[in-house]
Short mmCIF file of C-alpha atoms and ligand atoms in Angstrom, two decimals:
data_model
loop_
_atom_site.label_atom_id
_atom_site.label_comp_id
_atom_site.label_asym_id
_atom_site.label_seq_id
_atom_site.Cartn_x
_atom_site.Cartn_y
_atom_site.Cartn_z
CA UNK F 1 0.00 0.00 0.00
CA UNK F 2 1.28 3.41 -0.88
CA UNK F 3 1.04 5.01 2.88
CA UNK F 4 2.91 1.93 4.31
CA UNK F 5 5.93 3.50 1.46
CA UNK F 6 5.81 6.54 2.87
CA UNK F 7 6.14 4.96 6.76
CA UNK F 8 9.03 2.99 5.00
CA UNK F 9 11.09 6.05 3.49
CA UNK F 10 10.73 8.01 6.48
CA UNK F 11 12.00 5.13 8.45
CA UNK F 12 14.70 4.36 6.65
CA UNK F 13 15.56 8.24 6.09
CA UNK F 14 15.68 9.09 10.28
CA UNK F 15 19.10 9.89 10.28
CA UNK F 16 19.26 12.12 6.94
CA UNK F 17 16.35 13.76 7.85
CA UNK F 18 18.36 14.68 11.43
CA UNK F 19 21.16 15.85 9.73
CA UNK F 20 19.25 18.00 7.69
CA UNK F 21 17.53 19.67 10.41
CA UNK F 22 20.64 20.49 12.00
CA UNK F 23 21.65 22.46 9.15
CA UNK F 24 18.74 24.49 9.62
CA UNK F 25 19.68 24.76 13.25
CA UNK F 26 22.87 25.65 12.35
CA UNK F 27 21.60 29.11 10.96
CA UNK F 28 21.35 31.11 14.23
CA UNK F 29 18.18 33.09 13.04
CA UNK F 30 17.27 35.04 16.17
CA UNK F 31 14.69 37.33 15.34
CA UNK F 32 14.85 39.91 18.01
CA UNK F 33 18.34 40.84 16.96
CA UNK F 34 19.06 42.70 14.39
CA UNK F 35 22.69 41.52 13.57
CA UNK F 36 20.64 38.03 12.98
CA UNK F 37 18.71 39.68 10.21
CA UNK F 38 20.49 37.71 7.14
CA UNK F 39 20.28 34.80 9.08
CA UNK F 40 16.73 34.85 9.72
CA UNK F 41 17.06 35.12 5.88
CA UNK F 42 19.04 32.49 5.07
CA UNK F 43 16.63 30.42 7.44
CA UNK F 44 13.64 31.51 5.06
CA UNK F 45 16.34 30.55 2.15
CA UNK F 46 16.59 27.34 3.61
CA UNK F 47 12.65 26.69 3.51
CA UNK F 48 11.74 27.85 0.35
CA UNK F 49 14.65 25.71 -1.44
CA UNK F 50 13.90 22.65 -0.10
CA UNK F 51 9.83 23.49 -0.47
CA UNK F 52 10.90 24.14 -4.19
CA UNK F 53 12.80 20.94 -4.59
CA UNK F 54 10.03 19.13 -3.52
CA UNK F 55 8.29 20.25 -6.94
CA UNK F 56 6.37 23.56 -5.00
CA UNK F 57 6.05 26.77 -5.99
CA UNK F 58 7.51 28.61 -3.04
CA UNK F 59 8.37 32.81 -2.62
CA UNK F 60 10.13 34.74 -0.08
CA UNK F 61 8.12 37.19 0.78
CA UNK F 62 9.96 40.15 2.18
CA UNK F 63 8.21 43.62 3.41
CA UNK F 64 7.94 45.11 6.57
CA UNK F 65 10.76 43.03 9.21
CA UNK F 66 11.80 39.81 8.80
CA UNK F 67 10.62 37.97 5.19
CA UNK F 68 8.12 34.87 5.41
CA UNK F 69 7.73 32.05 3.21
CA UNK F 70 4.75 31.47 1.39
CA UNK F 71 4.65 27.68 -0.62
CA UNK F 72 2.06 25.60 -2.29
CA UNK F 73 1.26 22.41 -4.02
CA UNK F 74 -0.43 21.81 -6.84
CA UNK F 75 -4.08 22.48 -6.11
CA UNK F 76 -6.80 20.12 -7.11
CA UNK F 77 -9.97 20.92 -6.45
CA UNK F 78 -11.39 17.23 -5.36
CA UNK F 79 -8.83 17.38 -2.40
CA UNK F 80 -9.04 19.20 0.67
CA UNK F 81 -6.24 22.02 1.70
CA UNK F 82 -4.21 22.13 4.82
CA UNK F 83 -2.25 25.08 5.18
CA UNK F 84 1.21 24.13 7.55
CA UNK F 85 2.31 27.18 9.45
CA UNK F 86 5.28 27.35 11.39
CA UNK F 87 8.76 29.72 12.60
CA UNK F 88 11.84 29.53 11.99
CA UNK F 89 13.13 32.04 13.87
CA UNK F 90 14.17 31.61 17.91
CA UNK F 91 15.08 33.23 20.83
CA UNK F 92 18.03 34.90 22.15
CA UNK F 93 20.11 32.71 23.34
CA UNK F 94 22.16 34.49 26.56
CA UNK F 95 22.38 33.18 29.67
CA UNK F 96 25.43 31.52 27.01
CA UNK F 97 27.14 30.20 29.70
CA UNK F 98 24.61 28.11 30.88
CA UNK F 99 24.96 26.49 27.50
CA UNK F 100 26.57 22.50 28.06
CA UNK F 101 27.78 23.37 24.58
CA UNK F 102 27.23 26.41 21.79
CA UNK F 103 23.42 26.50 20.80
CA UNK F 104 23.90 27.46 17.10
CA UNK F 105 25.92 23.20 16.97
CA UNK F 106 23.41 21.46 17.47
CA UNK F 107 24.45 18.13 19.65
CA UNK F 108 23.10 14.66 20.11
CA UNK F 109 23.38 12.60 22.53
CA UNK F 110 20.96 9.75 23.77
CA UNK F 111 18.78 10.23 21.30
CA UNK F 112 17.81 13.82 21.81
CA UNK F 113 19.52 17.21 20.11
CA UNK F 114 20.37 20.12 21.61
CA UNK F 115 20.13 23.46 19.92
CA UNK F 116 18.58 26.90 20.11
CA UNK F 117 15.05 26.09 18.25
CA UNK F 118 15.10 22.55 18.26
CA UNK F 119 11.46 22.49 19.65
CA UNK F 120 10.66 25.71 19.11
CA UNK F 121 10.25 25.76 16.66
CA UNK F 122 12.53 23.96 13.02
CA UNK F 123 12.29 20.71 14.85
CA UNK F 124 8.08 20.56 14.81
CA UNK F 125 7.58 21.96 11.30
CA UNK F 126 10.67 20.60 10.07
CA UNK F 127 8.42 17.12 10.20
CA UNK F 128 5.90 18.73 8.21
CA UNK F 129 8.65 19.24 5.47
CA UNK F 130 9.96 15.82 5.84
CA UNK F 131 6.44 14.10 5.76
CA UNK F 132 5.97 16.08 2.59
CA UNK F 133 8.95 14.15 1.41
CA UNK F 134 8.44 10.73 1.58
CA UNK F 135 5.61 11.24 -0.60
CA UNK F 136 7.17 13.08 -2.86
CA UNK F 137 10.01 10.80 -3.09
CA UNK F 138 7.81 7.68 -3.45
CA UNK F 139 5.64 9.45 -5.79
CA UNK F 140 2.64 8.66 -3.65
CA UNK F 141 -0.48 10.76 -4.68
CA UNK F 142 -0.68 13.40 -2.09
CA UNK F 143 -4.49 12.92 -0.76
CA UNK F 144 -4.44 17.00 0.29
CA UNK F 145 -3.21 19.97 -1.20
CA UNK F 146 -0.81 21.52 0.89
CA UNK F 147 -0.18 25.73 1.64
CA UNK F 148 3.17 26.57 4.14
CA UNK F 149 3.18 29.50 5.74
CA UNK F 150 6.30 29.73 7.40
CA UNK F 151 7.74 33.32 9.52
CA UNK F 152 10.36 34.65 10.86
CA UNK F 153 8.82 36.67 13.52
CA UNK F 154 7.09 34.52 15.59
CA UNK F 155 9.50 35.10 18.60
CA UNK F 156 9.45 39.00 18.56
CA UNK F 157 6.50 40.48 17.96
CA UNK F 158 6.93 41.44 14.26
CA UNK F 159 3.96 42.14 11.94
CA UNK F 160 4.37 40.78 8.80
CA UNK F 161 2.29 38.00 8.48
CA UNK F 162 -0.80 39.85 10.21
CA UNK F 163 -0.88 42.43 7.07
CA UNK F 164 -0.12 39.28 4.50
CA UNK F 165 -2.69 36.75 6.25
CA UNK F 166 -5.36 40.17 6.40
CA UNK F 167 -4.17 40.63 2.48
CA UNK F 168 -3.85 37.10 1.40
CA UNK F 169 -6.43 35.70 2.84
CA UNK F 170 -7.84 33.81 -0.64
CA UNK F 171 -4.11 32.60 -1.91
CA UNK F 172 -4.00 30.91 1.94
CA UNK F 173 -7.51 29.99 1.66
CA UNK F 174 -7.80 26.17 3.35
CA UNK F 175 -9.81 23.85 4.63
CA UNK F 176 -7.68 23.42 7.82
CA UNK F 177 -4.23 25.28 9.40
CA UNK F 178 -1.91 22.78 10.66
CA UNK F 179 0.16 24.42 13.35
CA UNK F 180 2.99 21.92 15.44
CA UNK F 181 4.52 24.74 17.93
CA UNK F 182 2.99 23.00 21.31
CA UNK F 183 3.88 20.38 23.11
CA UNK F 184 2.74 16.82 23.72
CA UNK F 185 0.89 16.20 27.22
CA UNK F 186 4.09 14.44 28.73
CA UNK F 187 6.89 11.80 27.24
CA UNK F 188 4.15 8.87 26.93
CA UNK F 189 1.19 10.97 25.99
CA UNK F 190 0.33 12.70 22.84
CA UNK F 191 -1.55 16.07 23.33
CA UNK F 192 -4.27 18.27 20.94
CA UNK F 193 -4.01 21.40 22.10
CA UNK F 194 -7.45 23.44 21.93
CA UNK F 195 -6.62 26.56 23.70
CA UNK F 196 -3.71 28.69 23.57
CA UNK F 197 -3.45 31.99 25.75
CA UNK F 198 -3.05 35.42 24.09
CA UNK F 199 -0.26 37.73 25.77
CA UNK F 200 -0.24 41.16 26.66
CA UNK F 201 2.85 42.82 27.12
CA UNK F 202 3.57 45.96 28.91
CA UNK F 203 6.65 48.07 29.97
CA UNK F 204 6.66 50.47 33.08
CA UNK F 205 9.29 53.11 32.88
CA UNK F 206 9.24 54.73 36.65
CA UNK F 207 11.82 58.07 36.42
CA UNK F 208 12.57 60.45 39.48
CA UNK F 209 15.79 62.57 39.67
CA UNK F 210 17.75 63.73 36.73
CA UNK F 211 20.94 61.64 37.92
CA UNK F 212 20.99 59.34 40.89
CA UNK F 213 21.57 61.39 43.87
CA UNK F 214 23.71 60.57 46.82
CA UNK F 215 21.68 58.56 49.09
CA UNK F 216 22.54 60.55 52.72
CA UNK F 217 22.19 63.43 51.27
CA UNK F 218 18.91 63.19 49.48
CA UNK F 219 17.39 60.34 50.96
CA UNK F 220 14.58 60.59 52.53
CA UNK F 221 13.70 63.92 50.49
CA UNK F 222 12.97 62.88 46.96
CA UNK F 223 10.47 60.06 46.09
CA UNK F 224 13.06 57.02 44.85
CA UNK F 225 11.94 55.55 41.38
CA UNK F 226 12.90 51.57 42.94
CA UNK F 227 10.84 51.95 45.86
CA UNK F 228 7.75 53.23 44.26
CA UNK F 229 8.13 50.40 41.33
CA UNK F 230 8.30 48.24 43.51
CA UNK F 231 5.15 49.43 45.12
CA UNK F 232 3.50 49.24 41.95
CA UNK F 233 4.52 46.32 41.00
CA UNK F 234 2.97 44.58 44.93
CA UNK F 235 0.11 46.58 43.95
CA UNK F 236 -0.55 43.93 40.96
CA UNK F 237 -1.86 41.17 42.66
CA UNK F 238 -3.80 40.73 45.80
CA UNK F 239 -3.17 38.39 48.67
CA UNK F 240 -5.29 35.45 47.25
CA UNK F 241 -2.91 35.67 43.75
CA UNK F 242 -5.53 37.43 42.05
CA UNK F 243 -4.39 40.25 39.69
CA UNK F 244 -5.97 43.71 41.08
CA UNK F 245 -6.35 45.43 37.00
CA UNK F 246 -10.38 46.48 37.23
CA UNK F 247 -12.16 44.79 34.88
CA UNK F 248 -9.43 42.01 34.65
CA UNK F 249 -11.67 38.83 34.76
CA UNK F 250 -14.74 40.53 33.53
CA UNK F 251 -14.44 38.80 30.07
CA UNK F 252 -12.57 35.58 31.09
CA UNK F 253 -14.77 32.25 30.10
CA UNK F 254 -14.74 29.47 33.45
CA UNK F 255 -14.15 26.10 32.48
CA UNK F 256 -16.83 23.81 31.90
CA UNK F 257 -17.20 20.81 34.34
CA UNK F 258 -16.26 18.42 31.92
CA UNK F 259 -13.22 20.53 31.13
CA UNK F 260 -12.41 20.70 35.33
CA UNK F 261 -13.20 16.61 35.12
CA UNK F 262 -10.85 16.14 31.88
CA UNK F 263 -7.99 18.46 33.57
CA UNK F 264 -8.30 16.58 37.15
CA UNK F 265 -8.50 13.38 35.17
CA UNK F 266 -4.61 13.87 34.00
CA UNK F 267 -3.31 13.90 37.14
CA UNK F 268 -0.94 16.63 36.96
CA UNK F 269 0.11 16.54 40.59
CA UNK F 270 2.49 19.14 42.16
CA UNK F 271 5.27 16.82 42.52
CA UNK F 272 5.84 16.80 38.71
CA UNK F 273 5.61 20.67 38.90
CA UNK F 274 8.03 21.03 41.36
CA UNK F 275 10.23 18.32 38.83
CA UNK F 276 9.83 19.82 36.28
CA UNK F 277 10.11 23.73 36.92
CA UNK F 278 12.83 23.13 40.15
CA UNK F 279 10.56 25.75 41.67
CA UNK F 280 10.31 24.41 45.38
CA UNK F 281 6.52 24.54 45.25
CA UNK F 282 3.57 25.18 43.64
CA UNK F 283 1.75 29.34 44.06
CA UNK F 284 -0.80 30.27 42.30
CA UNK F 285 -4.87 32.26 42.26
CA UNK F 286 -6.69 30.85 44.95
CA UNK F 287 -9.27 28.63 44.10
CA UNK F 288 -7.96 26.30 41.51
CA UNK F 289 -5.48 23.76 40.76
CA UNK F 290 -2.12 23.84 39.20
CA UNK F 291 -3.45 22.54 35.58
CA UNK F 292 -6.19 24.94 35.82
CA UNK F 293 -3.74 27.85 36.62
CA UNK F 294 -1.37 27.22 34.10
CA UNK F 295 -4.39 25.99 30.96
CA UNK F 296 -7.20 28.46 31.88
CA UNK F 297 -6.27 30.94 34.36
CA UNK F 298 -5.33 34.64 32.72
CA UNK F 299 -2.16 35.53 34.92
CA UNK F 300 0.13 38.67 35.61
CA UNK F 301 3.82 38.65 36.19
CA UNK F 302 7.07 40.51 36.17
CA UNK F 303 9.49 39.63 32.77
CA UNK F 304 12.09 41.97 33.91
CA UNK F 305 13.12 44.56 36.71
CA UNK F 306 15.79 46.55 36.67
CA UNK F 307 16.79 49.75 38.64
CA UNK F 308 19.69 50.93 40.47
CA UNK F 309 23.18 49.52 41.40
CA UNK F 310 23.55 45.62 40.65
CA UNK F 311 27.36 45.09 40.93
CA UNK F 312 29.89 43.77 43.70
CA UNK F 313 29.62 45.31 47.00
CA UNK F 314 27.23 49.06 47.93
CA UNK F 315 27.01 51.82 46.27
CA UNK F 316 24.79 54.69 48.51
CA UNK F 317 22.79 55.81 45.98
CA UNK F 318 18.58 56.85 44.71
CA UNK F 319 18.54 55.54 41.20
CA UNK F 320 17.07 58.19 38.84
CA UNK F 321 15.30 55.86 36.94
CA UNK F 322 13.27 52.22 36.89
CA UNK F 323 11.80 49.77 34.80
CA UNK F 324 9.83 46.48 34.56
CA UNK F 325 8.42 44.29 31.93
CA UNK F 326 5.02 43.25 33.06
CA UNK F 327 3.60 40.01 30.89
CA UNK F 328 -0.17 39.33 31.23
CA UNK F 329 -1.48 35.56 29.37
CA UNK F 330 -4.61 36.12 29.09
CA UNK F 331 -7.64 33.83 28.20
CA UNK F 332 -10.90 32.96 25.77
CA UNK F 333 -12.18 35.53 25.84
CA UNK F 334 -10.50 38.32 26.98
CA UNK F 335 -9.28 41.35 25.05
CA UNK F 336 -5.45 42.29 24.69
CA UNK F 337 -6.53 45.51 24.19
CA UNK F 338 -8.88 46.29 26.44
CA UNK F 339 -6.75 44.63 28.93
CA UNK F 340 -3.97 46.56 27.93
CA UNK F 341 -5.85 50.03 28.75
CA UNK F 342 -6.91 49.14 31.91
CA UNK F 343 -3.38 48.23 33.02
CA UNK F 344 -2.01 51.48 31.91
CA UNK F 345 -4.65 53.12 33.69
CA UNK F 346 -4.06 51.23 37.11
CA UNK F 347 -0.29 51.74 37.12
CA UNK F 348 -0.92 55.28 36.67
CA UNK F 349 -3.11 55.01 39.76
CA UNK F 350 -0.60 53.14 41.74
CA UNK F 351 2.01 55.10 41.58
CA UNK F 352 3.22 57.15 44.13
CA UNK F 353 3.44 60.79 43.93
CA UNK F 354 6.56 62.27 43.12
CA UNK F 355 7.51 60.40 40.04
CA UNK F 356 7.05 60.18 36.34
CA UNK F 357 5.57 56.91 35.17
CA UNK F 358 5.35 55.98 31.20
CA UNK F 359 3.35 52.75 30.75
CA UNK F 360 3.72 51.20 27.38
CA UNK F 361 2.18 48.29 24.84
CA UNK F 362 4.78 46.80 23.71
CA UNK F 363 2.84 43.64 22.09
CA UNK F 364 -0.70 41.79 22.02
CA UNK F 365 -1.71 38.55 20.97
CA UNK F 366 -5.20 37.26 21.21
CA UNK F 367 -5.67 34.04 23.07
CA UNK F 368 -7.79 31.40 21.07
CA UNK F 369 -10.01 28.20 21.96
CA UNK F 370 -11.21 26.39 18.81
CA UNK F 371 -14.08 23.64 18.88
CA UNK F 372 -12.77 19.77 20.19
CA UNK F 373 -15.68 18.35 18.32
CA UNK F 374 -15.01 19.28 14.53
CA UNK F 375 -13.95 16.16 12.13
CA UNK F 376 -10.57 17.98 11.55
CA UNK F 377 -10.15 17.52 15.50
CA UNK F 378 -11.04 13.57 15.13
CA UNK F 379 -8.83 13.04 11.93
CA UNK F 380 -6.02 14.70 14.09
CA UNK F 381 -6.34 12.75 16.95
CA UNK F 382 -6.76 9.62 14.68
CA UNK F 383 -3.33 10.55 13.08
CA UNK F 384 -1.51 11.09 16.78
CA UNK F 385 -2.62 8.16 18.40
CA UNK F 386 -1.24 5.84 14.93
CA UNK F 387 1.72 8.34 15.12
CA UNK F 388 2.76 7.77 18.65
CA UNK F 389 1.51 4.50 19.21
CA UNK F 390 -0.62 6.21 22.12
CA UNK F 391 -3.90 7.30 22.90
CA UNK F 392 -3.95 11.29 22.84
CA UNK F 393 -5.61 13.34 25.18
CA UNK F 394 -7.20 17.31 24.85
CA UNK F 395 -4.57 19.51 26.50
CA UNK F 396 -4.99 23.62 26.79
CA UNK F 397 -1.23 25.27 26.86
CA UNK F 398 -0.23 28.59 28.48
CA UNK F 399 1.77 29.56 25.48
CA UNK F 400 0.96 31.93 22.48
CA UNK F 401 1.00 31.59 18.89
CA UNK F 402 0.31 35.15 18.20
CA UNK F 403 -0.89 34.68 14.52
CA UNK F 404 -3.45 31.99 15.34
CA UNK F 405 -6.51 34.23 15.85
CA UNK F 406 -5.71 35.90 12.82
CA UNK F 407 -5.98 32.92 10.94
CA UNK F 408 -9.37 32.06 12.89
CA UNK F 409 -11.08 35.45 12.01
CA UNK F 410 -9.55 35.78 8.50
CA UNK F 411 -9.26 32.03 6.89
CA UNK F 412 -12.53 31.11 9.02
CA UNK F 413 -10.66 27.30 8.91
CA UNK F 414 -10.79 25.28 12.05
CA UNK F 415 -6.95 25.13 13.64
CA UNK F 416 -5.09 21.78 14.55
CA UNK F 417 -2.45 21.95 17.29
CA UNK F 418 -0.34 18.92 16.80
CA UNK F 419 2.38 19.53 19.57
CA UNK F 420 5.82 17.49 19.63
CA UNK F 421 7.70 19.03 21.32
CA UNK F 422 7.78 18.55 25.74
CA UNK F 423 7.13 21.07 28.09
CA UNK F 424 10.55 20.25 29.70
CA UNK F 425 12.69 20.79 25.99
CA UNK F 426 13.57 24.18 27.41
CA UNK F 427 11.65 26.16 24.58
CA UNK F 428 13.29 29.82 25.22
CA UNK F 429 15.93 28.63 27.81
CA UNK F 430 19.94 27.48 27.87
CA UNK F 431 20.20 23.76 26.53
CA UNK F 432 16.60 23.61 24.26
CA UNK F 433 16.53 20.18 23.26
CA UNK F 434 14.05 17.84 20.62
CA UNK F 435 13.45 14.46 21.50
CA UNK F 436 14.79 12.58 17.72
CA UNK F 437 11.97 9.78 18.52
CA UNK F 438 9.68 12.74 18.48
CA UNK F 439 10.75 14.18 15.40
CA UNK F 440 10.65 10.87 13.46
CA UNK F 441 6.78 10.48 15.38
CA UNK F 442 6.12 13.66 14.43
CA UNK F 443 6.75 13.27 10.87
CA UNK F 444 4.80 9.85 10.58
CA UNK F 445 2.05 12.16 12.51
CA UNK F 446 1.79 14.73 9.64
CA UNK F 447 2.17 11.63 7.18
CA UNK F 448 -0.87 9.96 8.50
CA UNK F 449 -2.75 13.28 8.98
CA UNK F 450 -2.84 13.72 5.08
CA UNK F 451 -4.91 10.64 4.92
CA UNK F 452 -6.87 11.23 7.38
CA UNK F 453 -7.70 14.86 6.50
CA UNK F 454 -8.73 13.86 3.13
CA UNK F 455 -11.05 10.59 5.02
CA UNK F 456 -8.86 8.22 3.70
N1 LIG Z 501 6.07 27.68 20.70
C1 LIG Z 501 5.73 28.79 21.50
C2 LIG Z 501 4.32 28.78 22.02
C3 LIG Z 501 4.15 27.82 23.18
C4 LIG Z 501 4.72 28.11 24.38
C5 LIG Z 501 3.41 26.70 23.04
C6 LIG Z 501 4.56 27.26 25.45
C7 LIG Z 501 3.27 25.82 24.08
C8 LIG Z 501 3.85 26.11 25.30
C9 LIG Z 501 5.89 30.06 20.71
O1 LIG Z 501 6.96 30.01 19.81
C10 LIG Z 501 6.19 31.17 21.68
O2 LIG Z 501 7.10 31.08 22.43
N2 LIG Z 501 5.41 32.20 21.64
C11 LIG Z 501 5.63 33.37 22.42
C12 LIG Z 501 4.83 34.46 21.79
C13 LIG Z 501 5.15 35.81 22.27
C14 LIG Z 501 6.57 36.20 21.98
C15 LIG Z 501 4.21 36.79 21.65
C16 LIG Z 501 5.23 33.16 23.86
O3 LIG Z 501 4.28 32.42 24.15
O4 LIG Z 501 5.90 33.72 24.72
ZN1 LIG Z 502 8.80 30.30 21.23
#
């Protein structure tokens, strides 16, 4: 049979197809930087030649920031479309040091490779491209047409693909959009992901003096642009772990009881929390449990803080000047914007006289739930549980995929969150990893989900 070809080649083509990716994580494409601009094009480079040598027309499309990738098959109208989105740009890499060894050579070793974007996120797609491949290679008749949009901006914020996606929206038009930036429930369990949260990020620029001033002599006098950050900052939450912003849960949708049955039902105890985050315990709003918290739960917390003297030994001083980075994930069906406002507005109202205090929006991203009951749903779950050889289960994640409610209000195509990546690869920290067995699972995964898309 022609699928049990394409299970052959990418069997027998693990190892080429691992060498391959590490070429692509070989190109240090970090997007927030912009000395890693041409490598965030040679990443797109990358794509689009080996989209092209698998026989599809592919463009770089480059505008506003970093360029995106834009590739299709041949499109016949009896079959359905999936469109396969995914990033090739990463994150920073610093703390470097923390590094075991350099994140832009990528490393194996017990069947897992290290490198900056591993998982997150040329690992994930990267099976996309490679299922692509074995049918290509055993000239099996594709049963879908397939669309890639791949960008290079996931990680920082950048525009790009809104305007295309708003401006494109009938040369991406599909029946489904394949994303595979999540993770799987744990190392046994295949996830689908139905609910991602949306992200709203803020900075707080607190300034005082014109210079910092001699401690003694000032002290005391003028109001100091730490302290009254910091009040702000306590002023957040509430003792129950509830952020303070009016308005803040107005909009947020509870969990159904079958949802609070399905989360309890997994069994995430603190234990693994506390195993897998080396955080000594759990914390957390009041009033629900760890899975809940981290799935459902909008939250509030401080990215970055920085004021003041940070080196060796004292320094008597009132810093002229503070700052934080204040992250909110929020959920269905809040709105970044709105959200956004009131913040600004509370800061302001926090703040202690005597000080200047600039709140800014620095970026939004909407949070999205999409239906668990559609046939897309079942014909992904169908191709994870023959993928992984185990039975998946509906996870939410805490993460964002900024682009995906774009895609919901402008394609109007039900979304499919294939995860393979693990919560614990590091995604965004020293020593990101990709499980190889996942890869090669992930690849059969996308294999099988061309079938099973098309109700073969
Ligand atoms: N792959 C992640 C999204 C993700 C994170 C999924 C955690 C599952 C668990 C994605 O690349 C990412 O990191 N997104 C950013 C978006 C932000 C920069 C707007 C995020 O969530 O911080
Ligand atoms: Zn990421």
């Amino acid at each position: 049979m022609a699928l049990d070809e394409v299970l052959a080649y990418l069997q027998a083509h693990r190892q080429t197809h691992v060498d391959q990716l590490c070429d692509l994580l070989r190109i240090p494409s970090i997007s927030s930087q912009s000395a890693h601009a041409p490598d965030v094009m040679r990443a797109a480079v990358f794509c689009a030649e080996e989209l092209r040598s698998l026989g599809l027309e592919a463009t770089i499309v480059e505008g506003e920031g970093h360029p995106l990738v834009f590739a299709q098959t041949a499109l016949h109208a009896d079959r359905p479309t999936l469109l396969m989105y995914g990033h090739y740009d990463v994150q920073p890499v610093d703390p470097l040091d923390l590094w075991h060894t350099p994140p832009f050579e990528p490393r194996i070793e017990d069947g897992i490779i290290y490198a900056r974007g591993s998982t997150d996120d040329k690992g994930q797609f990267y099976a996309h491209i490679k299922a692509l491949e074995a049918y290509v290679r055993t000239g099996t008749e594709l049963p879908v047409n397939l669309k890639f949009i791949l960008e290079g901006e996931e990680e920082c914020g950048g525009q790009h693909i809104y305007r295309y996606t708003e401006q494109h929206a009938e040369q991406m038009a599909c029946d489904a959009v394949i994303i595979s930036d999540t993770a799987l429930y744990n190392e046994t369990t295949p996830g689908i992901c139905y609910s991602l949260k949306g992200l709203v990020y803020m900075e707080i620029r607190v300034t005082g003096p014109s210079r910092d001033l001699h401690s003694g002599s000032y002290g005391g006098t003028v109001q100091n642009p730490a302290n009254a950050l910091a009040q702000i900052i306590a002023g957040l939450k509430d003792a129950q772990g509830r952020c303070t912003v009016p308005g803040f849960y107005d909009d947020v949708l509870d969990l159904d009881a079958e949802e609070r049955l399905a989360f309890a039902a997994l069994n995430y105890t603190d234990d693994v929390l506390r195993e897998e985050t080396g955080a000594p315990g759990a914390a957390g709003e009041a009033g629900y449990t760890t899975l809940e918290r981290m799935w459902a739960r909008p939250t509030c917390d401080v990215n970055g803080l920085l004021s003041g003297y940070g080196g060796q030994g004292a320094k008597t001083i009132i810093p002229s000047h503070a700052m934080a980075k204040v992250s909110m994930r929020v959920v269905p069906n809040q709105d970044p914007p709105r959200i956004a406002a009131a913040f600004a507005e509370w800061v302001r109202r926090l703040a202690p006289p005597g000080v200047t205090v600039e709140v800014e929006n620095l970026h939004n991203a909407k949070p999205v739930l999409v239906p668990r009951d559609s046939p897309m749903m079942q014909a992904g779950i169908r191709a994870l549980r023959a993928g992984f050889g185990a039975e998946p289960v509906f996870i939410r994640e805490g993460g964002s995929i900024p682009i995906v409610g774009t895609f919901q209000s402008c394609l109007k195509a039900p979304v499919l969150l294939l995860g393979y990546g693990l919560s614990t690869d590091n995604a965004h920290s020293p020593n990101e990893k990709f499980h190889l067995e996942n890869f090669w699972r992930g690849a059969r995964t996308s294999a099988l989900l061309f079938q099973e898309a098309a109700g073969r």
